[in-house]
Amino acid sequence: TEQLESGSETNIYVAFSTPFTFFGRKYSYTYVNYNGLLTFNQFSPDASLYPFPTYGTEDFIAPLWTDLDDFGLGRYSYQEYTSGSVLTRATQDINQYFPHKGFSASWVFVATWDYVESSDMNVLNLHSAPAITFQVVLISGGDFSFILMNYGDCAVIQYQVEAGYDTINSTDYYVIHYDASYGNSIPNLKNTSNVNVPGRWAFLVNNGTENVIGVKLKIRSLLDLTQRGNVEDVLQQIKQELVNYGVLRVFEIKLRNFKKTQP
């Protein structure tokens, strides 16, 4: 299903054949918005960004949120898959990025945005002008839900830009890129990644707890955690150990507190 966009700030309502779980909430439909945004409770024609974290009442998936209809002529579309080679490819990709889960995709939803800096349909079809192209993929199977964000050409655009996702009350959020200024170019997203695949970002989004990891650690002396140099060294060792067990490198690890207990 495809929607042509030429300044009217449109959206497409899509009913899912299979509910998609996004950080603990099951959604049976989405709004594919012209401005590079997926929303669930209502369509969002707004091109004025809400910087993540918003601490608001909406879930957002924003592969590239900006004022695309003012950039030029474009189209955005979606496709849903419940069988076939796309599910096979999704299964392979997710197991590559998130090993040891034994994942098997049963449902895939793909939304794609394709815009050019022109009002000429021939230019759009031939991509013979600066273009902005990107995609978001929702994938589910068993108890797991994932999103992929794929980036092609991203030309200079004279508007605010945000990429990432946010949740109700911002209990979970991620910012790939945010720029509240006007007149700046989008970074070279087609060469960035958190899974070592240029132009691709991948996230596990089931329920929010899968991204929380606890580590219990015994130390010989409180000095180990009161001297900053020692703290940083210990945290880096823990991080490297987690990476060795398959955790993606794109995370922060901080010491929240410590207390002395009786032996």
Coordinates of C-alpha atoms in Angstrom, one line a residue:
T1 CA 0.0 0.0 0.0
E2 CA 1.4 3.3 -1.1
Q3 CA 0.7 7.0 -0.4
L4 CA 1.9 9.9 -2.6
E5 CA 2.8 13.0 -0.5
S6 CA 3.1 16.5 -1.9
G7 CA 2.5 18.8 1.0
S8 CA -0.8 17.6 2.4
E9 CA 0.7 15.9 5.6
T10 CA -1.0 12.6 5.2
N11 CA -1.0 9.3 7.1
I12 CA -2.0 5.7 6.6
Y13 CA -3.9 3.7 9.2
V14 CA -2.8 0.1 9.2
A15 CA -4.5 -2.8 11.1
F16 CA -2.0 -5.5 11.9
S17 CA -2.9 -9.2 11.3
T18 CA -0.8 -10.0 14.3
P19 CA -0.5 -7.7 17.4
F20 CA 3.0 -6.2 17.9
T21 CA 4.4 -5.9 21.4
F22 CA 6.3 -2.7 22.1
F23 CA 7.8 -2.5 25.6
G24 CA 5.0 -4.5 27.2
R25 CA 2.1 -2.9 25.3
K26 CA 0.3 -4.9 22.5
Y27 CA -0.7 -2.9 19.5
S28 CA -3.1 -4.1 16.8
Y29 CA -2.6 -1.2 14.5
T30 CA -0.3 1.7 13.7
Y31 CA -0.3 5.0 11.8
V32 CA 2.3 5.4 9.2
N33 CA 2.9 9.2 9.1
Y34 CA 4.3 11.2 6.2
N35 CA 6.9 12.7 8.5
G36 CA 8.9 9.5 9.0
L37 CA 7.1 8.4 12.2
L38 CA 5.1 5.4 13.4
T39 CA 2.5 6.1 16.1
F40 CA 0.0 3.8 17.7
N41 CA -2.7 5.8 19.5
Q42 CA -3.3 8.5 17.0
F43 CA -1.8 9.9 13.8
S44 CA 0.8 12.6 14.2
P45 CA 1.0 15.2 11.4
D46 CA 3.3 17.4 13.6
A47 CA 6.8 18.0 12.2
S48 CA 7.9 19.9 15.3
L49 CA 9.9 17.3 17.1
Y50 CA 9.5 16.2 20.7
P51 CA 13.1 15.5 21.9
F52 CA 13.5 12.0 23.3
P53 CA 12.9 11.4 26.2
T54 CA 9.6 13.1 26.1
Y55 CA 8.2 11.6 29.4
G56 CA 4.8 11.8 27.6
T57 CA 1.8 9.6 26.9
E58 CA 2.7 8.2 23.5
D59 CA 4.9 5.5 22.1
F60 CA 7.0 6.7 19.1
I61 CA 9.1 4.8 16.5
A62 CA 10.9 7.5 14.6
P63 CA 13.3 6.1 11.9
L64 CA 13.6 9.7 10.6
W65 CA 11.2 12.3 12.0
T66 CA 11.3 15.6 10.0
D67 CA 9.1 17.8 7.8
L68 CA 9.4 15.6 4.7
D69 CA 6.5 17.1 2.7
D70 CA 8.4 20.4 2.6
F71 CA 11.5 18.7 1.3
G72 CA 9.8 17.9 -1.9
L73 CA 7.7 15.1 -3.6
G74 CA 7.7 11.7 -2.1
R75 CA 5.9 8.5 -1.4
Y76 CA 5.7 6.3 1.7
S77 CA 4.4 2.7 1.8
Y78 CA 4.0 -0.4 3.9
Q79 CA 3.9 -4.1 3.4
E80 CA 3.0 -6.9 5.9
Y81 CA 4.4 -10.4 5.6
T82 CA 3.3 -13.6 7.4
S83 CA 5.2 -16.2 5.2
G84 CA 7.8 -16.4 2.5
S85 CA 11.4 -15.3 2.0
V86 CA 11.1 -12.1 4.0
L87 CA 10.5 -14.0 7.2
T88 CA 13.4 -16.3 6.4
R89 CA 15.7 -13.2 5.9
A90 CA 14.3 -11.6 9.1
T91 CA 15.0 -14.7 11.1
Q92 CA 18.6 -14.9 9.8
D93 CA 19.3 -11.3 10.5
I94 CA 17.9 -11.2 14.0
N95 CA 19.8 -14.4 15.0
Q96 CA 23.0 -12.7 13.7
Y97 CA 22.4 -9.6 15.7
F98 CA 21.0 -11.2 18.8
P99 CA 22.5 -14.7 19.1
H100 CA 21.5 -17.4 21.5
K101 CA 17.8 -16.6 21.4
G102 CA 16.8 -19.2 18.8
F103 CA 14.5 -16.7 17.2
S104 CA 12.1 -17.5 14.4
A105 CA 10.1 -14.7 12.7
S106 CA 6.4 -15.2 12.2
W107 CA 5.4 -11.7 11.2
V108 CA 7.2 -8.7 9.5
F109 CA 5.9 -5.2 8.8
V110 CA 7.9 -2.9 6.6
A111 CA 7.3 0.9 6.2
T112 CA 9.4 2.8 3.7
W113 CA 9.8 6.5 3.0
D114 CA 11.2 7.8 -0.4
Y115 CA 11.4 11.5 -1.0
V116 CA 13.3 13.7 -3.5
E117 CA 13.9 17.5 -3.5
S118 CA 11.6 18.1 -6.4
S119 CA 7.9 18.3 -7.4
D120 CA 8.4 16.4 -10.6
M121 CA 7.2 12.7 -10.6
N122 CA 9.9 11.8 -13.2
V123 CA 12.5 13.1 -10.9
L124 CA 11.1 11.0 -8.0
N125 CA 10.9 7.9 -10.1
L126 CA 14.5 8.3 -11.4
H127 CA 15.9 9.6 -8.2
S128 CA 17.6 12.3 -10.2
A129 CA 17.6 14.9 -7.4
P130 CA 18.8 14.9 -3.8
A131 CA 16.9 12.1 -2.0
I132 CA 16.0 11.0 1.5
T133 CA 15.2 7.2 1.8
F134 CA 14.8 5.1 4.9
Q135 CA 12.8 2.3 6.3
V136 CA 11.6 0.7 9.6
V137 CA 10.9 -3.0 10.0
L138 CA 8.9 -4.5 12.8
I139 CA 9.6 -8.2 13.4
S140 CA 7.9 -10.6 15.9
G141 CA 7.9 -14.3 16.7
G142 CA 7.3 -16.2 19.8
D143 CA 7.8 -13.9 22.8
F144 CA 10.2 -11.6 21.0
S145 CA 9.8 -8.2 19.2
F146 CA 12.4 -6.4 17.3
I147 CA 12.7 -3.2 15.1
L148 CA 15.2 -2.5 12.4
M149 CA 15.9 1.0 11.0
N150 CA 17.5 1.0 7.5
Y151 CA 19.0 4.1 5.9
G152 CA 19.8 4.9 2.3
D153 CA 20.5 8.4 1.0
C154 CA 19.8 11.2 3.4
A155 CA 20.2 14.6 1.7
V156 CA 20.5 18.0 3.4
I157 CA 17.1 19.2 4.8
Q158 CA 16.4 22.6 6.3
Y159 CA 14.3 21.2 9.2
Q160 CA 14.7 19.6 12.6
V161 CA 15.5 15.9 12.5
E162 CA 15.2 13.1 15.0
A163 CA 15.8 9.3 14.8
G164 CA 15.2 6.7 17.4
Y165 CA 12.3 5.6 19.6
D166 CA 10.5 6.7 22.8
T167 CA 7.9 5.1 25.1
I168 CA 5.1 6.2 27.4
N169 CA 6.8 8.1 30.3
S170 CA 10.1 7.4 28.5
T171 CA 10.7 4.3 30.5
D172 CA 12.7 3.2 27.5
Y173 CA 14.1 5.4 24.7
Y174 CA 17.0 5.5 22.3
V175 CA 18.3 8.5 20.2
I176 CA 20.3 7.7 17.1
H177 CA 20.3 11.3 16.1
Y178 CA 18.7 14.6 17.1
D179 CA 19.1 18.1 15.7
A180 CA 16.8 20.9 16.8
S181 CA 18.4 23.5 14.6
Y182 CA 17.4 24.5 11.1
G183 CA 19.6 24.3 8.0
N184 CA 21.9 21.5 9.0
S185 CA 22.4 18.3 7.1
I186 CA 21.4 14.9 8.3
P187 CA 24.5 12.9 9.3
N188 CA 25.7 10.1 7.1
L189 CA 23.2 7.6 8.5
K190 CA 23.7 5.1 5.7
N191 CA 27.2 4.4 7.1
T192 CA 26.2 4.2 10.8
S193 CA 25.1 1.1 12.7
N194 CA 24.9 -0.6 16.1
V195 CA 25.2 -4.1 14.6
N196 CA 28.2 -3.6 12.2
V197 CA 26.0 -3.4 9.1
P198 CA 26.3 0.1 7.6
G199 CA 22.9 1.8 7.4
R200 CA 21.2 -0.5 9.8
W201 CA 20.2 -0.2 13.5
A202 CA 18.6 -3.1 15.4
F203 CA 16.7 -3.1 18.7
L204 CA 15.0 -5.7 20.9
V205 CA 11.7 -4.1 22.1
N206 CA 9.6 -6.8 23.9
N207 CA 9.0 -5.5 27.4
G208 CA 11.7 -3.2 28.6
T209 CA 13.4 -5.7 31.0
E210 CA 15.5 -7.4 28.3
N211 CA 17.8 -4.3 28.2
V212 CA 18.4 -4.3 32.0
I213 CA 21.3 -6.4 33.2
G214 CA 22.4 -6.9 36.8
V215 CA 25.8 -7.9 37.9
K216 CA 26.8 -8.8 41.5
L217 CA 30.4 -8.2 42.3
K218 CA 32.6 -8.9 45.3
I219 CA 35.6 -6.6 45.9
R220 CA 38.4 -6.8 48.3
S221 CA 38.3 -3.2 49.5
L222 CA 36.0 -0.2 49.4
L223 CA 38.9 1.7 47.9
D224 CA 38.2 -0.2 44.7
L225 CA 34.9 1.8 44.3
T226 CA 35.8 5.1 45.9
Q227 CA 38.8 5.9 43.7
R228 CA 37.5 7.0 40.3
G229 CA 40.2 5.4 38.3
N230 CA 39.5 2.0 39.9
V231 CA 35.7 2.4 39.3
E232 CA 36.2 3.1 35.6
D233 CA 38.5 0.1 35.2
V234 CA 36.1 -2.2 37.0
L235 CA 33.1 -1.0 34.9
Q236 CA 35.0 -1.5 31.6
Q237 CA 35.9 -5.0 32.6
I238 CA 32.3 -5.8 33.4
K239 CA 31.2 -4.3 30.1
Q240 CA 33.7 -6.3 28.1
E241 CA 32.6 -9.5 29.8
L242 CA 29.0 -8.8 28.9
V243 CA 30.0 -8.1 25.3
N244 CA 31.8 -11.4 25.2
Y245 CA 28.5 -13.0 26.0
G246 CA 26.7 -11.4 23.1
V247 CA 25.5 -8.1 24.5
L248 CA 25.6 -5.3 21.9
R249 CA 28.4 -2.7 22.5
V250 CA 26.0 0.2 22.4
F251 CA 25.2 0.6 26.1
E252 CA 26.4 2.5 29.1
I253 CA 27.4 1.0 32.4
K254 CA 27.5 3.2 35.5
L255 CA 28.0 2.6 39.2
R256 CA 24.7 3.5 40.9
N257 CA 25.7 2.8 44.6
F258 CA 27.5 0.5 46.8
K259 CA 27.3 -0.5 50.5
K260 CA 29.4 -2.4 52.9
T261 CA 27.9 -5.6 54.3
Q262 CA 29.1 -7.8 57.2
P263 CA 31.1 -10.9 56.1

